[in-house]
CSV table of C-alpha atoms and ligand atoms in Angstrom, one decimal:
chain,number,residue,atom,x,y,z
N,1,MET,CA,0.0,0.0,0.0
N,2,ALA,CA,2.9,2.3,0.8
N,3,ASP,CA,4.2,1.6,-2.7
N,4,ASP,CA,0.8,2.4,-4.3
N,5,LEU,CA,0.7,5.8,-2.5
N,6,CYS,CA,4.2,6.7,-3.7
N,7,SER,CA,3.5,5.8,-7.3
N,8,PHE,CA,0.3,7.8,-7.2
N,9,VAL,CA,2.3,10.8,-6.1
N,10,LYS,CA,4.9,10.2,-8.9
N,11,ASP,CA,2.1,9.9,-11.5
N,12,PHE,CA,0.5,13.0,-10.2
N,13,PHE,CA,3.7,14.9,-10.5
N,14,ILE,CA,4.5,13.7,-14.0
N,15,THR,CA,1.1,14.2,-15.6
N,16,LYS,CA,0.0,17.4,-13.9
N,17,ALA,CA,3.2,19.3,-13.2
N,18,PRO,CA,2.6,22.8,-14.6
N,19,LYS,CA,5.5,25.2,-15.1
N,20,LYS,CA,3.7,28.2,-13.5
N,21,SER,CA,4.9,27.9,-10.0
N,22,PRO,CA,7.5,25.1,-9.8
N,23,LEU,CA,8.4,26.1,-6.2
N,24,LEU,CA,4.9,25.4,-4.9
N,25,TRP,CA,4.7,22.1,-6.8
N,26,ARG,CA,8.1,21.1,-5.5
N,27,MET,CA,6.9,21.8,-2.0
N,28,ILE,CA,3.8,19.7,-2.5
N,29,VAL,CA,5.9,16.8,-3.9
N,30,LEU,CA,8.3,17.2,-1.0
N,31,VAL,CA,5.5,17.0,1.6
N,32,PHE,CA,4.0,13.9,-0.2
N,33,ALA,CA,7.4,12.3,-0.2
N,34,MET,CA,7.8,13.0,3.4
N,35,VAL,CA,4.4,11.7,4.3
N,36,CYS,CA,5.2,8.6,2.3
N,37,GLY,CA,8.6,8.2,3.9
N,38,VAL,CA,7.1,8.6,7.5
N,39,TYR,CA,4.4,6.1,6.6
N,40,ILE,CA,7.0,3.5,5.4
N,41,CYS,CA,9.2,4.1,8.4
N,42,SER,CA,6.3,3.7,10.8
N,43,ILE,CA,5.5,0.3,9.3
N,44,CYS,CA,9.2,-0.7,9.5
N,45,LEU,CA,9.5,0.5,13.1
N,46,LYS,CA,6.4,-1.5,14.1
N,47,GLN,CA,7.9,-4.7,12.7
N,48,ILE,CA,11.3,-4.0,14.3
N,49,SER,CA,9.7,-3.4,17.8
N,50,THR,CA,7.6,-6.5,17.7
N,51,SER,CA,10.6,-8.6,16.7
N,52,THR,CA,12.8,-7.1,19.5
N,53,LYS,CA,10.0,-7.7,22.0
N,54,THR,CA,9.9,-11.4,21.2
N,55,GLU,CA,13.6,-11.5,21.3
N,56,PHE,CA,13.6,-9.9,24.7
N,57,LEU,CA,11.1,-12.4,26.0
N,58,ASP,CA,13.2,-15.3,24.7
N,59,ILE,CA,16.3,-13.9,26.5
N,60,GLN,CA,14.3,-13.6,29.8
N,61,VAL,CA,13.3,-17.2,29.5
N,62,ILE,CA,16.8,-18.3,28.8
N,63,GLU,CA,18.3,-16.3,31.7
N,64,LYS,CA,15.8,-17.4,34.3
N,65,PRO,CA,17.9,-19.9,36.3
N,66,CYS,CA,15.4,-22.1,38.0
N,67,PRO,CA,12.0,-23.5,37.1
N,68,GLU,CA,9.0,-22.1,38.9
N,69,PRO,CA,8.5,-24.2,42.0
N,70,ASN,CA,5.2,-26.0,42.2
N,71,ILE,CA,3.8,-24.1,45.2
N,72,GLU,CA,0.8,-22.0,46.1
N,73,PRO,CA,1.1,-18.3,45.1
N,74,ARG,CA,1.1,-17.1,48.7
N,75,GLU,CA,4.2,-19.2,49.4
N,76,ILE,CA,6.2,-17.5,46.6
N,77,PRO,CA,7.6,-14.6,48.8
N,78,TYR,CA,9.2,-17.2,51.1
N,79,VAL,CA,11.1,-19.1,48.4
N,80,HIS,CA,14.6,-18.0,47.5
N,81,TYR,CA,17.5,-19.0,45.3
N,82,PRO,CA,20.5,-17.4,46.9
N,83,LYS,CA,23.7,-17.1,44.9
N,84,PRO,CA,26.6,-17.2,47.5
N,85,LYS,CA,29.6,-15.1,46.8
N,86,THR,CA,32.0,-17.5,48.4
N,87,TYR,CA,31.1,-20.7,46.6
N,88,SER,CA,28.8,-22.2,44.0
N,89,ARG,CA,25.6,-24.1,45.0
N,90,ALA,CA,26.5,-26.4,42.0
N,91,GLU,CA,23.8,-28.9,41.3
N,92,CYS,CA,21.6,-27.5,44.2
N,93,ALA,CA,21.4,-24.0,42.7
N,94,CYS,CA,17.8,-24.6,42.0
N,95,ASN,CA,16.9,-26.1,45.4
N,96,PRO,CA,14.7,-23.5,47.0
N,97,VAL,CA,15.8,-22.0,50.3
N,98,ARG,CA,13.6,-20.8,53.1
N,99,TYR,CA,14.8,-18.1,55.6
N,100,PHE,CA,14.0,-18.4,59.3
N,101,ALA,CA,15.0,-17.0,62.7
N,102,ILE,CA,14.4,-18.6,66.1
N,103,PHE,CA,13.3,-16.0,68.6
N,104,SER,CA,13.9,-17.0,72.2
N,105,LEU,CA,15.2,-16.0,75.6
N,106,GLN,CA,18.4,-17.3,77.2
N,107,ARG,CA,17.9,-20.7,79.0
N,108,SER,CA,14.7,-21.6,77.2
N,109,GLY,CA,15.9,-24.7,75.4
N,110,SER,CA,16.9,-23.0,72.2
N,111,GLY,CA,20.4,-24.4,72.2
N,112,TRP,CA,19.0,-27.9,72.3
N,113,PHE,CA,16.3,-27.1,69.8
N,114,GLU,CA,19.0,-25.8,67.4
N,115,THR,CA,21.0,-29.0,67.7
N,116,LEU,CA,17.9,-30.9,66.7
N,117,LEU,CA,17.3,-28.6,63.6
N,118,ASN,CA,21.0,-28.9,62.6
N,119,ASN,CA,20.6,-32.7,62.7
N,120,HIS,CA,18.6,-32.3,59.5
N,121,THR,CA,20.7,-32.5,56.3
N,122,ASN,CA,18.9,-29.6,54.7
N,123,ILE,CA,18.7,-27.2,57.7
N,124,SER,CA,21.4,-24.8,58.7
N,125,SER,CA,20.8,-22.8,61.9
N,126,ASN,CA,23.9,-20.7,62.7
N,127,GLY,CA,23.6,-20.0,66.4
N,128,GLU,CA,23.5,-16.7,68.3
N,129,ILE,CA,25.1,-14.6,65.6
N,130,PHE,CA,23.9,-11.4,67.4
N,131,SER,CA,25.5,-12.3,70.7
N,132,VAL,CA,28.5,-10.3,69.2
N,133,LYS,CA,27.6,-6.7,70.1
N,134,VAL,CA,29.1,-5.0,67.0
N,135,ARG,CA,26.8,-6.9,64.7
N,136,ARG,CA,23.8,-5.5,66.5
N,137,SER,CA,25.1,-1.9,66.9
N,138,ASN,CA,22.5,-0.5,64.6
N,139,ILE,CA,20.0,-1.5,61.9
N,140,SER,CA,22.7,-1.2,59.2
N,141,THR,CA,25.0,-3.8,60.8
N,142,ILE,CA,22.0,-6.0,61.5
N,143,VAL,CA,20.8,-5.9,57.9
N,144,GLU,CA,24.3,-6.5,56.6
N,145,THR,CA,24.7,-9.5,58.9
N,146,LEU,CA,21.3,-11.0,57.9
N,147,ASP,CA,22.0,-10.4,54.2
N,148,LYS,CA,25.2,-12.4,54.5
N,149,LEU,CA,23.5,-15.2,56.4
N,150,TYR,CA,20.5,-15.5,54.1
N,151,ASN,CA,22.8,-15.4,51.0
N,152,LEU,CA,24.4,-18.6,52.4
N,153,ASP,CA,27.7,-16.8,52.9
N,154,TRP,CA,27.8,-17.2,56.6
N,155,ILE,CA,30.3,-19.9,57.3
N,156,SER,CA,29.9,-21.6,60.7
N,157,SER,CA,30.0,-25.1,62.1
N,158,ALA,CA,26.3,-25.3,61.2
N,159,SER,CA,26.9,-24.6,57.5
N,160,LYS,CA,25.7,-27.6,55.5
N,161,ASN,CA,26.5,-28.6,51.9
N,162,GLU,CA,25.1,-26.7,48.9
N,163,CYS,CA,21.7,-28.3,49.4
N,164,THR,CA,20.6,-26.3,52.4
N,165,ALA,CA,16.9,-25.8,52.1
N,166,ALA,CA,16.4,-23.7,55.3
N,167,VAL,CA,18.9,-21.2,56.7
N,168,GLY,CA,18.5,-19.3,59.9
N,169,LEU,CA,19.9,-18.2,63.3
N,170,LYS,CA,19.0,-18.1,66.9
N,171,TRP,CA,18.1,-14.6,68.0
N,172,MET,CA,17.6,-13.7,71.7
N,173,LEU,CA,15.0,-11.0,72.3
N,174,ASN,CA,17.5,-8.9,74.2
N,175,GLN,CA,20.0,-8.9,71.3
N,176,GLY,CA,18.9,-5.8,69.4
N,177,LEU,CA,15.6,-7.5,68.3
N,178,MET,CA,13.2,-5.5,70.5
N,179,GLN,CA,15.0,-2.1,70.0
N,180,ASN,CA,15.0,-2.4,66.2
N,181,HIS,CA,11.7,-4.3,65.9
N,182,GLU,CA,10.1,-2.0,63.3
N,183,GLN,CA,12.9,-2.2,60.8
N,184,ILE,CA,13.4,-6.0,61.4
N,185,VAL,CA,9.7,-6.6,60.8
N,186,GLU,CA,10.0,-4.7,57.6
N,187,TYR,CA,13.2,-6.7,56.6
N,188,PHE,CA,11.3,-10.0,57.3
N,189,ARG,CA,8.4,-8.8,55.2
N,190,THR,CA,10.4,-7.8,52.2
N,191,ARG,CA,12.9,-10.6,52.3
N,192,GLY,CA,10.3,-13.3,53.2
N,193,VAL,CA,11.8,-14.5,56.5
N,194,SER,CA,9.7,-16.6,58.9
N,195,ALA,CA,10.0,-16.6,62.7
N,196,ILE,CA,9.9,-19.5,65.1
N,197,PHE,CA,9.2,-18.4,68.7
N,198,LEU,CA,10.6,-20.8,71.2
N,199,PHE,CA,9.6,-20.0,74.8
N,200,ARG,CA,9.5,-21.8,78.1
N,201,ARG,CA,6.2,-22.2,79.9
N,202,ASN,CA,7.7,-22.7,83.3
N,203,LEU,CA,9.6,-19.4,83.9
N,204,LEU,CA,10.7,-20.5,87.4
N,205,ARG,CA,12.6,-23.4,86.0
N,206,ARG,CA,14.1,-21.0,83.4
N,207,MET,CA,15.2,-18.8,86.3
N,208,ILE,CA,17.0,-21.7,88.0
N,209,SER,CA,18.8,-22.5,84.8
N,210,LEU,CA,19.8,-18.9,84.3
N,211,LEU,CA,21.2,-18.5,87.9
N,212,ALA,CA,23.0,-21.8,87.7
N,213,ASN,CA,24.6,-21.0,84.4
N,214,GLN,CA,25.6,-17.6,85.7
N,215,TYR,CA,27.2,-19.2,88.7
N,216,ASP,CA,29.1,-21.7,86.6
N,217,LYS,CA,30.7,-18.9,84.5
N,218,ASP,CA,32.9,-18.2,87.5
N,219,ALA,CA,32.8,-21.6,89.4
N,220,LYS,CA,33.5,-23.7,86.2
N,221,LEU,CA,32.3,-26.9,87.9
N,222,LEU,CA,33.4,-29.2,85.0
N,223,ASN,CA,37.1,-29.6,85.4
N,224,GLY,CA,37.6,-25.9,85.3
N,225,THR,CA,35.7,-25.1,82.2
N,226,HIS,CA,32.3,-23.4,81.9
N,227,LYS,CA,29.7,-25.2,79.9
N,228,SER,CA,26.2,-24.0,79.1
N,229,HIS,CA,25.2,-27.3,77.5
N,230,VAL,CA,26.4,-30.8,78.3
N,231,HIS,CA,26.5,-34.2,76.4
N,232,SER,CA,26.6,-36.7,79.3
N,233,PRO,CA,24.4,-37.5,82.3
N,234,HIS,CA,27.5,-37.4,84.5
N,235,GLU,CA,28.2,-33.7,83.5
N,236,ALA,CA,24.6,-32.8,84.0
N,237,GLU,CA,24.6,-34.3,87.5
N,238,ILE,CA,27.6,-32.2,88.5
N,239,LEU,CA,26.1,-29.0,87.2
N,240,ALA,CA,22.7,-29.7,88.8
N,241,LYS,CA,24.4,-30.1,92.2
N,242,TYR,CA,24.5,-26.3,92.6
N,243,LYS,CA,21.2,-25.0,94.1
N,244,PRO,CA,20.7,-21.3,93.5
N,245,THR,CA,19.0,-18.9,96.0
N,246,ILE,CA,16.2,-17.0,94.4
N,247,ASN,CA,15.5,-13.4,95.6
N,248,SER,CA,11.9,-13.8,96.6
N,249,THR,CA,11.4,-10.1,96.9
N,250,LEU,CA,12.1,-9.6,93.2
N,251,LEU,CA,10.6,-12.9,92.1
N,252,MET,CA,7.1,-11.8,91.1
N,253,HIS,CA,8.5,-8.7,89.4
N,254,ASP,CA,11.1,-10.7,87.4
N,255,LEU,CA,8.5,-13.3,86.2
N,256,ARG,CA,6.1,-10.6,85.2
N,257,LYS,CA,8.8,-8.8,83.2
N,258,VAL,CA,9.7,-11.9,81.2
N,259,GLU,CA,6.1,-12.5,80.4
N,260,GLU,CA,5.7,-8.9,79.3
N,261,THR,CA,8.7,-9.1,77.0
N,262,THR,CA,7.5,-12.3,75.3
N,263,ASN,CA,4.0,-10.9,74.8
N,264,LYS,CA,5.5,-7.7,73.3
N,265,ALA,CA,7.6,-9.7,70.9
N,266,LEU,CA,4.6,-11.7,69.8
N,267,GLU,CA,2.7,-8.5,69.3
N,268,TYR,CA,5.5,-6.9,67.2
N,269,PHE,CA,5.8,-9.8,64.9
N,270,LYS,CA,2.2,-10.8,64.7
N,271,ASN,CA,2.1,-10.1,61.0
N,272,THR,CA,5.3,-12.0,60.3
N,273,ARG,CA,4.8,-15.6,59.1
N,274,HIS,CA,5.5,-17.5,62.4
N,275,MET,CA,4.9,-20.4,64.7
N,276,VAL,CA,5.0,-20.5,68.5
N,277,LEU,CA,6.6,-23.4,70.3
N,278,TYR,CA,7.1,-24.2,74.0
N,279,TYR,CA,10.1,-26.1,75.2
N,280,GLU,CA,8.0,-28.3,77.4
N,281,ASP,CA,5.8,-29.4,74.5
N,282,VAL,CA,8.8,-30.2,72.3
N,283,VAL,CA,10.3,-32.3,75.1
N,284,LYS,CA,7.1,-34.3,75.6
N,285,ASN,CA,5.8,-34.5,72.1
N,286,ARG,CA,8.1,-35.2,69.2
N,287,THR,CA,5.3,-34.4,66.7
N,288,LYS,CA,6.1,-30.8,67.4
N,289,LEU,CA,9.4,-31.3,65.5
N,290,MET,CA,7.5,-32.6,62.5
N,291,ASP,CA,5.4,-29.4,62.7
N,292,VAL,CA,8.6,-27.4,62.6
N,293,GLN,CA,9.9,-29.3,59.5
N,294,ASP,CA,6.6,-28.7,57.8
N,295,PHE,CA,6.8,-25.0,58.6
N,296,LEU,CA,10.2,-24.9,57.1
N,297,LYS,CA,9.1,-27.0,54.1
N,298,VAL,CA,11.9,-29.5,54.5
N,299,PRO,CA,11.4,-33.3,54.2
N,300,GLN,CA,10.5,-34.9,57.6
N,301,ARG,CA,13.3,-36.6,59.4
N,302,ASP,CA,13.7,-38.1,62.9
N,303,LEU,CA,15.9,-35.5,64.6
N,304,LYS,CA,18.4,-36.3,67.3
N,305,SER,CA,20.4,-34.2,69.7
N,306,ARG,CA,23.3,-35.3,71.9
N,307,GLN,CA,22.6,-32.7,74.5
N,308,VAL,CA,21.5,-33.9,78.0
N,309,ARG,CA,19.2,-32.0,80.2
N,310,ILE,CA,20.8,-30.5,83.3
N,311,HIS,CA,18.0,-29.8,85.7
N,312,LYS,CA,15.3,-32.4,86.1
N,313,GLY,CA,13.0,-33.7,88.7
N,314,SER,CA,11.3,-32.0,91.6
N,315,LEU,CA,11.9,-28.2,92.0
N,316,SER,CA,12.1,-28.4,95.7
N,317,ASN,CA,15.5,-30.1,95.3
N,318,GLN,CA,16.8,-27.4,93.0
N,319,ILE,CA,16.3,-24.2,94.9
N,320,ASP,CA,18.1,-23.4,98.1
N,321,ASN,CA,15.4,-21.3,99.6
N,322,TRP,CA,12.5,-23.4,98.4
N,323,ASN,CA,10.1,-22.5,101.2
N,324,ASP,CA,10.5,-18.7,100.5
N,325,VAL,CA,9.8,-19.3,96.9
N,326,LYS,CA,6.9,-21.5,97.5
N,327,LYS,CA,5.3,-19.0,99.9
N,328,THR,CA,5.8,-16.1,97.4
N,329,LEU,CA,4.2,-17.9,94.5
N,330,THR,CA,1.3,-19.7,96.3
N,331,ARG,CA,-2.1,-18.2,95.3
N,332,THR,CA,-0.6,-16.1,92.5
N,333,GLN,CA,-1.0,-16.6,88.7
N,334,TYR,CA,2.4,-18.4,88.8
N,335,GLU,CA,1.5,-21.0,91.4
N,336,SER,CA,1.5,-23.8,88.7
N,337,PHE,CA,5.2,-23.2,88.2
N,338,LEU,CA,5.8,-24.8,91.6
N,339,HIS,CA,4.1,-28.1,90.6
N,340,ALA,CA,4.8,-28.5,86.9
N,341,ASP,CA,7.2,-31.4,86.4
N,342,ASN,CA,8.8,-29.9,83.4
U,1,NAG,C1,22.0,-36.7,63.2
U,1,NAG,O1,22.3,-37.4,64.4
U,1,NAG,C2,22.7,-38.7,64.2
U,1,NAG,C3,22.7,-39.4,65.6
U,1,NAG,O2,23.5,-38.6,66.5
U,1,NAG,C4,24.0,-38.7,63.5
U,1,NAG,O3,24.4,-40.1,63.3
U,1,NAG,C5,23.8,-38.0,62.2
U,1,NAG,O4,25.1,-37.9,61.5
U,1,NAG,C6,23.3,-36.6,62.4
U,1,NAG,N1,23.1,-36.0,61.1
U,1,NAG,C7,23.5,-34.7,60.8
U,1,NAG,C8,23.1,-34.2,59.5
U,1,NAG,O5,24.1,-34.0,61.7
U,2,NAG,C1,18.7,-32.1,51.0
U,2,NAG,O1,20.0,-32.4,50.9
U,2,NAG,C2,20.3,-33.5,50.0
U,2,NAG,C3,21.8,-33.7,49.9
U,2,NAG,O2,22.5,-33.2,51.0
U,2,NAG,C4,19.8,-33.2,48.6
U,2,NAG,O3,20.0,-34.3,47.7
U,2,NAG,C5,18.3,-32.8,48.6
U,2,NAG,O4,17.9,-32.4,47.4
U,2,NAG,C6,18.1,-31.7,49.6
U,2,NAG,N1,16.6,-31.5,49.8
U,2,NAG,C7,16.1,-30.3,49.6
U,2,NAG,C8,14.6,-30.3,49.9
U,2,NAG,O5,16.7,-29.3,49.3
U,3,NAG,C1,26.6,1.3,62.8
U,3,NAG,O1,27.5,0.7,63.6
U,3,NAG,C2,28.8,0.5,62.9
U,3,NAG,C3,29.7,-0.4,63.8
U,3,NAG,O2,29.6,0.0,65.2
U,3,NAG,C4,29.4,1.8,62.6
U,3,NAG,O3,30.6,1.6,61.9
U,3,NAG,C5,28.5,2.6,61.7
U,3,NAG,O4,28.9,3.9,61.4
U,3,NAG,C6,27.1,2.7,62.3
U,3,NAG,N1,26.2,3.2,61.3
U,3,NAG,C7,25.2,4.1,61.6
U,3,NAG,C8,24.3,4.5,60.5
U,3,NAG,O5,25.1,4.5,62.8
U,4,NAG,C1,37.5,-34.3,84.5
U,4,NAG,O1,38.8,-34.9,84.2
U,4,NAG,C2,39.0,-36.2,84.5
U,4,NAG,C3,40.4,-36.6,84.3
U,4,NAG,O2,40.9,-36.0,83.1
U,4,NAG,C4,38.0,-37.1,83.8
U,4,NAG,O3,38.2,-38.5,84.1
U,4,NAG,C5,36.6,-36.6,84.1
U,4,NAG,O4,35.7,-37.4,83.3
U,4,NAG,C6,36.5,-35.2,83.8
U,4,NAG,N1,35.2,-34.8,84.3
U,4,NAG,C7,34.3,-34.0,83.5
U,4,NAG,C8,33.0,-33.7,84.2
U,4,NAG,O5,34.6,-33.6,82.4
U,5,NAG,C1,16.7,-8.9,96.7
U,5,NAG,O1,16.8,-7.8,95.8
U,5,NAG,C2,16.6,-6.5,96.4
U,5,NAG,C3,16.6,-5.5,95.3
U,5,NAG,O2,17.7,-5.6,94.5
U,5,NAG,C4,17.7,-6.3,97.4
U,5,NAG,O3,17.5,-5.1,98.1
U,5,NAG,C5,17.7,-7.4,98.5
U,5,NAG,O4,18.8,-7.3,99.4
U,5,NAG,C6,17.8,-8.8,97.8
U,5,NAG,N1,17.6,-9.8,98.8
U,5,NAG,C7,18.4,-10.9,98.9
U,5,NAG,C8,18.0,-11.9,100.0
U,5,NAG,O5,19.4,-10.9,98.3
U,6,NAG,C1,1.5,-33.6,69.9
U,6,NAG,O1,1.6,-32.5,68.9
U,6,NAG,C2,0.6,-32.6,67.9
U,6,NAG,C3,1.0,-31.6,66.8
U,6,NAG,O2,1.4,-30.4,67.4
U,6,NAG,C4,-0.8,-32.5,68.4
U,6,NAG,O3,-1.7,-32.6,67.3
U,6,NAG,C5,-1.0,-33.6,69.4
U,6,NAG,O4,-2.3,-33.5,70.0
U,6,NAG,C6,0.1,-33.6,70.5
U,6,NAG,N1,0.0,-34.8,71.3
U,6,NAG,C7,-0.1,-34.7,72.6
U,6,NAG,C8,-0.2,-36.1,73.4
U,6,NAG,O5,-0.1,-33.7,73.3
């Protein structure tokens, strides 16, 4: 059609060209020629743009490294394909990875829980990374640390092979988590990180463990070395021999404060994908560990830990001033702590 239009203009010029005002006619011809040229160009451009578009699509398909995982759309933000700077994930480059953080308090069974997770071939939980103060100085250092961890560039004894399917850390509430909660919630939202809350129901037993562990830092009951976790019943027995004295004046206040902190943390992270676990339930019911593996979307395994529990049995044998403590807590909301056997 473009050709037709052009030949029409040519014919018109040849047949009708008068000699009266050649300038005018030349102008008309020029305008026609220009219209004709623009028309041809526009057709050509259209063809070029569609062909580059398809080329672009082809390139995208080729460059996309991993096939779409077969998951529900709401799961997509939680699935990642990290490319570590320090090594290649090799044949596991397309194994999806989930990001998690265990939120807990000291002496709540999180060390034991973490050894259970790390017994899974595909889980890498890298310990209390933020116990080192400089890493939690401000939100920039926190983000930098988390980026490195979730990119699978954090090398620790918990690092697995290239086929890690869930990577995370153990993060105590008092390690910069509560102070920077707004930015951390945002980081978790944008990066698709899930949280596992691990708390202890019996806060009195937790207090005993805390005091005993503090005492051992100086006393070093095990052949002159301080140990927070042990691997033999014999070692557990030695550590459990120490019976702390609990300040009964402060007891109610201290218990309430712990409860407040945990409630606040749950409130801050209520919109983060999370699950809540209690140490006592995991001890009694191993199905809880299957729930955790489902939550992290890793294949279910029977998980083992070599750690041995330090304090067990009746509480009356574990506290030096048992009668004071008993009197303080009787007929309060914490009375059940005295009787619970876990
Ligand atoms: C899990 O624990 C068992 C028993 O202690 C051990 O044989 C196995 O090597 C552990 N697996 C991993 C991945 O740590
Ligand atoms: C778990 O790790 C093994 C090898 O270590 C690998 O073959 C497997 O694909 C991994 N599973 C997932 C779900 O990534
Ligand atoms: C954050 O802390 C690090 C290490 O303490 C420091 O070098 C850096 O300047 C701090 N950044 C901000 C924004 O405060
Ligand atoms: C302390 O050392 C002795 C001798 O080396 C050893 O027999 C014992 O098992 C050790 N005890 C603990 C609790 O490690
Ligand atoms: C308990 O703590 C309070 C406040 O810190 C202190 O005044 C009191 O002496 C302590 N009581 C005992 C028995 O240590
Ligand atoms: C153990 O945990 C599972 C899953 O969390 C729960 O359905 C089950 O009722 C629990 N069993 C007992 C005996 O508490």
